[in-house]
Amino acid sequence: METESYTNGGGVAKEIGIANKQTIRGNDFVLRFLAFVLTLVAAIVLGVSKQNELVPVQLVPTLPPINVPASAKWSHMSAFVYFVIVNAIACAYAVISLVLSLANKGKAKCLSLTIIFFDLIMMALLYSSVGAAAAVGLIGYKGNTHVRWNKVCDVFGKFCGQVAAAVVISLVGSILFLLLVLFAMLNLHKNRRH
Amino acid sequence: MASEPEKVVPPVEAPVAEPEKAALPPSTTRPTDYFAVADVVLRLLVFASALVSVVVMSTSKETEMLPYPRPAKFTESPALIYFVAALSVAGFFSLITTLGSLYSLIKPGCCAKIISHFIVIDVLLLGIVASATGAAGSVTYIGLKGNTYVGWGKICTLYGKFCRYLGASIGVSLFASVMLVLLVLLSVYSLSKKIPK
């Protein structure tokens, strides 16, 4: 913002602030950095989640149950794969847009609009991945007797805990992306010509 | 004062006095505000697709003999219940905003302050609809493909009509979320046009 100062007859200096160059604010740095950190943590927490357990399986009713080694990994479930991929993309995008908006500082309007556009797309993708992972996690937690899908969280407790933590962290990250879009909109609304 | 294209200059005196009405210059007629028209059209599409999604999923009930009659309904899965609830909320709010922007199209400049708040509703609805689509989509995908690692079997081979209805409903809600993205982009673009260079 440029400021002009002039003195009138009484010696009082007035400063008029003119907002000319800084039309679209590009300083949502804190939000972008936090979103980067949160989506990175969510992707990593689910990406390294793995649990090996010995599951007792009763093959024949007369024989005692055999312990079969079974493992729970995120790559077994396509919803978790989608979750990790989308969080990784959002994390990379947060870094790129942080660098771009730092370099831009609101000067080039079409770059700011492009960043708002991609913020919106990333927000929608993140919300859908949170919904998908939460839905699958809920089925794993409670099971679904109507379609005979058994619960897995009583056996793989640590894995389910990691899924829950990753989903909550990514939810906070997607709320941050929502705030980014809303603040950009608010800034546009404030700076418009009346 | 900057002239706003959406302000109406009502030519009330001209048709009464002049007999040669056809010789009126066309600048006294209101120029079409494409943004407002596109706004109403997109909002109407969002409302229509949310309504279609809710109706299709609510009527998706199929009963198969297993040997006893076993129905498949959307109420058996919490993710699908969330889908119906979220899309109903989205349809309700998009109906309100459609009526609001339609009213603003008919009477321009009446409630610009309220209309400018509609974009916040659009962004929130996008989040809700996207998460509902993701949740229902993931559950339907497991029903379609099954999951051998956790022992969840496919159900779509048995309940074909149910899965088709679910798939159609989720596809339409995906269309609704794309329309919501376009709506927010339209508002951003029309706001950015008003920014002084």
PDB file of C-alpha atoms in Angstrom, chain B residues 35-114:
ATOM      1  CA  PHE B  35     -23.546 -13.828 -14.829  1.00  0.00           C
ATOM      2  CA  ALA B  36     -26.852 -13.579 -13.042  1.00  0.00           C
ATOM      3  CA  VAL B  37     -28.576 -15.832 -15.592  1.00  0.00           C
ATOM      4  CA  ALA B  38     -25.795 -18.414 -15.436  1.00  0.00           C
ATOM      5  CA  ASP B  39     -25.934 -18.175 -11.648  1.00  0.00           C
ATOM      6  CA  VAL B  40     -29.641 -19.050 -11.569  1.00  0.00           C
ATOM      7  CA  VAL B  41     -29.210 -21.845 -14.117  1.00  0.00           C
ATOM      8  CA  LEU B  42     -26.339 -23.457 -12.197  1.00  0.00           C
ATOM      9  CA  ARG B  43     -28.163 -23.232  -8.893  1.00  0.00           C
ATOM     10  CA  LEU B  44     -31.222 -24.788 -10.449  1.00  0.00           C
ATOM     11  CA  LEU B  45     -29.080 -27.633 -11.787  1.00  0.00           C
ATOM     12  CA  VAL B  46     -27.572 -28.202  -8.349  1.00  0.00           C
ATOM     13  CA  PHE B  47     -31.016 -28.346  -6.766  1.00  0.00           C
ATOM     14  CA  ALA B  48     -32.357 -30.671  -9.460  1.00  0.00           C
ATOM     15  CA  SER B  49     -29.467 -33.095  -9.226  1.00  0.00           C
ATOM     16  CA  ALA B  50     -29.567 -33.148  -5.422  1.00  0.00           C
ATOM     17  CA  LEU B  51     -33.286 -33.900  -5.596  1.00  0.00           C
ATOM     18  CA  VAL B  52     -32.777 -36.660  -8.168  1.00  0.00           C
ATOM     19  CA  SER B  53     -29.991 -38.221  -6.084  1.00  0.00           C
ATOM     20  CA  VAL B  54     -32.097 -38.298  -2.929  1.00  0.00           C
ATOM     21  CA  VAL B  55     -35.141 -39.702  -4.712  1.00  0.00           C
ATOM     22  CA  VAL B  56     -33.197 -42.390  -6.568  1.00  0.00           C
ATOM     23  CA  MET B  57     -31.404 -43.557  -3.469  1.00  0.00           C
ATOM     24  CA  SER B  58     -34.533 -43.517  -1.325  1.00  0.00           C
ATOM     25  CA  THR B  59     -36.417 -45.677  -3.814  1.00  0.00           C
ATOM     26  CA  SER B  60     -33.594 -48.159  -4.219  1.00  0.00           C
ATOM     27  CA  LYS B  61     -34.998 -51.181  -2.447  1.00  0.00           C
ATOM     28  CA  GLU B  62     -34.594 -54.679  -3.704  1.00  0.00           C
ATOM     29  CA  THR B  63     -35.758 -57.918  -2.182  1.00  0.00           C
ATOM     30  CA  GLU B  64     -34.154 -61.198  -3.061  1.00  0.00           C
ATOM     31  CA  MET B  65     -35.107 -64.708  -1.987  1.00  0.00           C
ATOM     32  CA  LEU B  66     -32.207 -66.158  -0.117  1.00  0.00           C
ATOM     33  CA  PRO B  67     -34.236 -68.634   0.569  1.00  0.00           C
ATOM     34  CA  TYR B  68     -36.068 -66.181   2.844  1.00  0.00           C
ATOM     35  CA  PRO B  69     -36.890 -62.725   1.531  1.00  0.00           C
ATOM     36  CA  ARG B  70     -33.932 -60.442   2.238  1.00  0.00           C
ATOM     37  CA  PRO B  71     -34.355 -56.764   1.330  1.00  0.00           C
ATOM     38  CA  ALA B  72     -31.493 -54.407   0.550  1.00  0.00           C
ATOM     39  CA  LYS B  73     -32.216 -50.825   1.540  1.00  0.00           C
ATOM     40  CA  PHE B  74     -30.123 -47.709   1.885  1.00  0.00           C
ATOM     41  CA  THR B  75     -30.945 -47.517   5.616  1.00  0.00           C
ATOM     42  CA  GLU B  76     -28.748 -50.519   6.307  1.00  0.00           C
ATOM     43  CA  SER B  77     -25.536 -48.584   5.782  1.00  0.00           C
ATOM     44  CA  PRO B  78     -24.642 -45.479   7.816  1.00  0.00           C
ATOM     45  CA  ALA B  79     -22.672 -44.054   4.895  1.00  0.00           C
ATOM     46  CA  LEU B  80     -25.736 -44.172   2.646  1.00  0.00           C
ATOM     47  CA  ILE B  81     -27.906 -42.595   5.361  1.00  0.00           C
ATOM     48  CA  TYR B  82     -25.334 -39.796   5.595  1.00  0.00           C
ATOM     49  CA  PHE B  83     -25.456 -39.469   1.806  1.00  0.00           C
ATOM     50  CA  VAL B  84     -29.230 -39.014   1.761  1.00  0.00           C
ATOM     51  CA  ALA B  85     -29.137 -36.566   4.685  1.00  0.00           C
ATOM     52  CA  ALA B  86     -26.315 -34.483   3.217  1.00  0.00           C
ATOM     53  CA  LEU B  87     -27.879 -34.301  -0.232  1.00  0.00           C
ATOM     54  CA  SER B  88     -31.237 -33.325   1.277  1.00  0.00           C
ATOM     55  CA  VAL B  89     -29.568 -30.463   3.127  1.00  0.00           C
ATOM     56  CA  ALA B  90     -27.785 -29.472  -0.077  1.00  0.00           C
ATOM     57  CA  GLY B  91     -31.040 -29.548  -2.032  1.00  0.00           C
ATOM     58  CA  PHE B  92     -32.811 -27.458   0.571  1.00  0.00           C
ATOM     59  CA  PHE B  93     -30.133 -24.785   0.691  1.00  0.00           C
ATOM     60  CA  SER B  94     -29.698 -24.730  -3.064  1.00  0.00           C
ATOM     61  CA  LEU B  95     -33.466 -24.210  -3.410  1.00  0.00           C
ATOM     62  CA  ILE B  96     -33.250 -21.193  -1.120  1.00  0.00           C
ATOM     63  CA  THR B  97     -30.313 -19.721  -2.995  1.00  0.00           C
ATOM     64  CA  THR B  98     -31.959 -20.429  -6.366  1.00  0.00           C
ATOM     65  CA  LEU B  99     -35.057 -18.511  -5.313  1.00  0.00           C
ATOM     66  CA  GLY B 100     -32.879 -15.729  -3.944  1.00  0.00           C
ATOM     67  CA  SER B 101     -30.859 -15.235  -7.089  1.00  0.00           C
ATOM     68  CA  LEU B 102     -33.962 -15.608  -9.264  1.00  0.00           C
ATOM     69  CA  TYR B 103     -35.558 -12.823  -7.275  1.00  0.00           C
ATOM     70  CA  SER B 104     -32.414 -10.769  -7.670  1.00  0.00           C
ATOM     71  CA  LEU B 105     -32.500 -11.394 -11.431  1.00  0.00           C
ATOM     72  CA  ILE B 106     -36.058 -10.163 -11.701  1.00  0.00           C
ATOM     73  CA  LYS B 107     -35.511  -7.159  -9.455  1.00  0.00           C
ATOM     74  CA  PRO B 108     -31.866  -6.248  -9.854  1.00  0.00           C
ATOM     75  CA  GLY B 109     -30.020  -4.493  -7.113  1.00  0.00           C
ATOM     76  CA  CYS B 110     -32.566  -5.246  -4.450  1.00  0.00           C
ATOM     77  CA  CYS B 111     -30.622  -7.429  -2.065  1.00  0.00           C
ATOM     78  CA  ALA B 112     -27.046  -7.506  -3.284  1.00  0.00           C
ATOM     79  CA  LYS B 113     -25.707  -7.879   0.227  1.00  0.00           C
ATOM     80  CA  ILE B 114     -27.605 -11.096   0.890  1.00  0.00           C
TER      81      ILE B 114
END
